[in-house]
Tab-separated table of C-alpha atoms in Angstrom:
chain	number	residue	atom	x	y	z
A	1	UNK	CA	101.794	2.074	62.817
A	2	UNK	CA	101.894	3.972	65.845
A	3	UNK	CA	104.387	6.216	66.935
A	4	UNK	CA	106.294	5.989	70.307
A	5	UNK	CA	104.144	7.125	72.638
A	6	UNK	CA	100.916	5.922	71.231
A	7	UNK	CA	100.226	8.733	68.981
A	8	UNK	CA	99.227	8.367	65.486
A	9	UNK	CA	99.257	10.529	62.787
A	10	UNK	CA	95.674	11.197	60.779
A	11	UNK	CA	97.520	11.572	57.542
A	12	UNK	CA	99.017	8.216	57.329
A	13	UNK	CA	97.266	5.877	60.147
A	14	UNK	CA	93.585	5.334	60.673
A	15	UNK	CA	93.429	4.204	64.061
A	16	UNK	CA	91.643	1.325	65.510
A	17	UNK	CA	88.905	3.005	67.133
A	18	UNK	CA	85.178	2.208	66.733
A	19	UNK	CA	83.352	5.182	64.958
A	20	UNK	CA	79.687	4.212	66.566
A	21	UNK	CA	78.660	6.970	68.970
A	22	UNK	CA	79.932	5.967	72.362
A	23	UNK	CA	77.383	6.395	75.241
A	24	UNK	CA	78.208	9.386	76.515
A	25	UNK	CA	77.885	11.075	73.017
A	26	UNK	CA	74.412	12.110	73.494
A	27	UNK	CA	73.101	15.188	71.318
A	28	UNK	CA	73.359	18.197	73.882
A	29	UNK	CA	70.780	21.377	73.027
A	30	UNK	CA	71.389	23.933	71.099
A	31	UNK	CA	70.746	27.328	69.680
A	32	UNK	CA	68.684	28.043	66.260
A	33	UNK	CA	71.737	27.801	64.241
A	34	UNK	CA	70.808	27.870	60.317
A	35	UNK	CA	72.263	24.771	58.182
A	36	UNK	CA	75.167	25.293	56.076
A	37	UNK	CA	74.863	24.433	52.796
A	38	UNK	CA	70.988	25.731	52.802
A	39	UNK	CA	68.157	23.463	53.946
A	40	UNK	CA	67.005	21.160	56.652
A	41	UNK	CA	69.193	18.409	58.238
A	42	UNK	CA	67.737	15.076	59.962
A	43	UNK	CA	70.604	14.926	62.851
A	44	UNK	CA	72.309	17.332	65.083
A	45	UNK	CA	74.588	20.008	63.935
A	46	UNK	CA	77.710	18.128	64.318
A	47	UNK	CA	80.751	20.241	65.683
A	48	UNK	CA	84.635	18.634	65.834
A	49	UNK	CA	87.241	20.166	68.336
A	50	UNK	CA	90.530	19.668	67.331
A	51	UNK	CA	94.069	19.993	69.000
A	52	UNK	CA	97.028	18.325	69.103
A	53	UNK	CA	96.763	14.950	71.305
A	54	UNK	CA	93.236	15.265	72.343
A	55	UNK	CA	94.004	15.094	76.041
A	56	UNK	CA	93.976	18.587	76.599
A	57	UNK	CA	92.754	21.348	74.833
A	58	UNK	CA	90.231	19.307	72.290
A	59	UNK	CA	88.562	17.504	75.232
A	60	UNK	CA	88.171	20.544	77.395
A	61	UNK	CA	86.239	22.408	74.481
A	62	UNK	CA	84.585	19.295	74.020
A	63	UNK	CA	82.983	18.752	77.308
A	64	UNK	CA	82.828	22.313	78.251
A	65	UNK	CA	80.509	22.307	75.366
A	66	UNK	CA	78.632	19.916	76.679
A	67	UNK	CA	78.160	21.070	80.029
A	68	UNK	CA	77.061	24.770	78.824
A	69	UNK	CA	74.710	23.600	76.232
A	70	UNK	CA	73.009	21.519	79.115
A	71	UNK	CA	72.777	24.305	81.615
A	72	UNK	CA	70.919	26.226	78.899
A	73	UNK	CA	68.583	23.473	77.854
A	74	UNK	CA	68.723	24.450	74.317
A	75	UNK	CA	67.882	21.305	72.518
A	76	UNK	CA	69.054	18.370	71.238
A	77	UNK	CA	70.035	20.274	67.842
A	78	UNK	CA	74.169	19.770	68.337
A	79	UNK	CA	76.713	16.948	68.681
A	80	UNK	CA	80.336	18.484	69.759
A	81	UNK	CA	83.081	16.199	69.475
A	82	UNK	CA	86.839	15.949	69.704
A	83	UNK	CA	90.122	14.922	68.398
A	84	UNK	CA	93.534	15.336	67.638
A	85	UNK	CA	95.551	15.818	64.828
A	86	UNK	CA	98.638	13.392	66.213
A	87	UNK	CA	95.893	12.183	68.940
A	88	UNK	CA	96.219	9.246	71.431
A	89	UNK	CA	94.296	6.781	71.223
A	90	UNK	CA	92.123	5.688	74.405
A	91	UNK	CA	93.631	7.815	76.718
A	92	UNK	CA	92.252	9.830	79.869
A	93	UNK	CA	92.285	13.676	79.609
A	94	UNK	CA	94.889	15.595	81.294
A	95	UNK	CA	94.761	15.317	84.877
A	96	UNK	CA	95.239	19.334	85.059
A	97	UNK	CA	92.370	20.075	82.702
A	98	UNK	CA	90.619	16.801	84.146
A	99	UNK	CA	90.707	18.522	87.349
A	100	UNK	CA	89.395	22.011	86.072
A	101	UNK	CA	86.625	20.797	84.758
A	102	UNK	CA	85.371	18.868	87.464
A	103	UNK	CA	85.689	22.002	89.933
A	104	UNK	CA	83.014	23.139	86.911
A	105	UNK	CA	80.842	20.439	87.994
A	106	UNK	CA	81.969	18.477	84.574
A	107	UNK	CA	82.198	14.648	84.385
A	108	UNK	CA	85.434	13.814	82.933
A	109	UNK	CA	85.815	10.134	84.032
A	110	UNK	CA	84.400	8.586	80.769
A	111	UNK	CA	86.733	10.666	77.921
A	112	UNK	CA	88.554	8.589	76.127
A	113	UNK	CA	90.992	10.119	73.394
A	114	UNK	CA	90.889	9.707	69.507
A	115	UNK	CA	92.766	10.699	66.588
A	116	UNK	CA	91.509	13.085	63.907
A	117	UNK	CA	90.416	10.961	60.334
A	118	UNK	CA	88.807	11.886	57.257
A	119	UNK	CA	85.848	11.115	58.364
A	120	UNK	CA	85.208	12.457	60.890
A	121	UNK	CA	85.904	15.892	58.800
A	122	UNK	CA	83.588	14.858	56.686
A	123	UNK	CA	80.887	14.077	58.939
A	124	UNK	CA	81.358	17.606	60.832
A	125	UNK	CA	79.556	20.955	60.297
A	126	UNK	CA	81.844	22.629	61.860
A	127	UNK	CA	85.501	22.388	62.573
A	128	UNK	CA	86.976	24.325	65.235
A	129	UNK	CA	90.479	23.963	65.632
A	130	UNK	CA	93.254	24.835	68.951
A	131	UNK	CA	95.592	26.739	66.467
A	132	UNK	CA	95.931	27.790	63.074
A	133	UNK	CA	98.160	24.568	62.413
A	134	UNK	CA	95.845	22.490	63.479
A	135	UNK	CA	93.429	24.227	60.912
A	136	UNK	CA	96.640	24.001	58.307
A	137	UNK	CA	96.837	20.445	58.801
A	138	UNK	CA	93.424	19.414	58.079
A	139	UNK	CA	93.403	21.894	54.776
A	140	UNK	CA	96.436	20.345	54.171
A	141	UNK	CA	94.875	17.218	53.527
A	142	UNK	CA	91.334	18.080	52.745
A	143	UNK	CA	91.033	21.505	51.067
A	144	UNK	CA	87.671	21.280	50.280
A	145	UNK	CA	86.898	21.580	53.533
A	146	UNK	CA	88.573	25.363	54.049
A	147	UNK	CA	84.424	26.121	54.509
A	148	UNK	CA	84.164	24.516	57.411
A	149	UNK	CA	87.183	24.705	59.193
A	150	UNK	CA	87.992	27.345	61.529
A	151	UNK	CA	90.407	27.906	64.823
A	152	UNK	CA	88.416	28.870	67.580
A	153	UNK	CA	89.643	32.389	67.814
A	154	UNK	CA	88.427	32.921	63.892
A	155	UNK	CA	84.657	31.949	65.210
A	156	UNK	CA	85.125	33.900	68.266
A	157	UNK	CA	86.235	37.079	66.439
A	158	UNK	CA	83.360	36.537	64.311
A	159	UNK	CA	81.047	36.259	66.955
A	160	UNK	CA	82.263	39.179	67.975
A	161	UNK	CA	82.012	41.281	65.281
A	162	UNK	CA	78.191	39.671	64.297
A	163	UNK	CA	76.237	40.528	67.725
A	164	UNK	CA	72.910	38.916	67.087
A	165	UNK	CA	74.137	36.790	63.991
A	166	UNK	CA	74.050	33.319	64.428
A	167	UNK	CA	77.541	31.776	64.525
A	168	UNK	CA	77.390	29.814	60.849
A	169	UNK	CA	75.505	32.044	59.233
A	170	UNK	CA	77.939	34.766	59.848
A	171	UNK	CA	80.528	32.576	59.391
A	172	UNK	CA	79.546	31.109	55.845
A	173	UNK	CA	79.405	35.285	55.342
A	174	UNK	CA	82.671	35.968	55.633
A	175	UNK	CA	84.818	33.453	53.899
């Protein structure tokens, strides 16, 4: 059951939350970004922030996502998504990051918080986690998906270090 303060735990509580798309989860555009494992997907590349509560950090990634991929009209080739490893349920974002992001220009008034499951692992591409526990917590449960899973800084260093290198290929390069 749920902790106090309405948090759950993804290891031992599956929360009550409907896992159809919700409106706002429209496929934003997108970069040519190779498939991992090799070969041609039907849907969007499917990318999971994760954080702690997923009113902060997870959300912020989430929609900042969003709004970037818009501005650069690059398809409808990527999902990005959001959760949190001891996540609320159905609550609003942060009112601090709520507010940065609208001074962005970013809608925030439809967000609605969820905790991290299997699933939704399982259904992502690509993982990229607030910290490395977050990342250890996942692996924790689901090894098999040490491919996938990343903290943000890991994809940004290798970014970094592959100018010109599309993010999963050189990712899938260096693990």
């Amino acid at each position: 059951s749920s902790a106090e303060g309405g948090t759950t735990d993804a290891r031992t509580e599956t929360p009550q939350a409907d896992h159809q798309p919700r409106p706002w989860d429209q496929p934003t555009q997108a970069m040519e970004i190779p498939q991992v494992p090799t070969g041609p997907t039907d849907g969007p590349l499917q990318v999971l922030y994760v954080c702690t509560a997923n009113i902060c950090r997870s959300p912020w990634m989430e929609l900042m996502s969003r709004q970037l991929a818009g501005q650069y009209g690059l398809g409808t080739r990527v999902y990005f998504g959001s959760a949190g490893t001891h996540g609320f349920i159905d609550r609003e974002m942060d009112p601090t990051m709520a507010q940065t992001l609208q001074a962005r220009g970013v809608d925030t008034s439809w967000f609605r918080s969820r905790a991290l499951t299997r699933e939704m692992v399982d259904e992502a591409d690509l993982v990229l986690t607030a910290e490395s526990t977050h990342r250890q917590f996942i692996l924790d449960d689901q090894p098999n998906a040490f491919r996938k899973v990343v903290t943000l800084g890991q994809a940004a260093e290798v970014a970094r270090q592959s100018p010109g290198v599309p993010l999963m290929q050189a990712l899938a390069e260096r693990r």
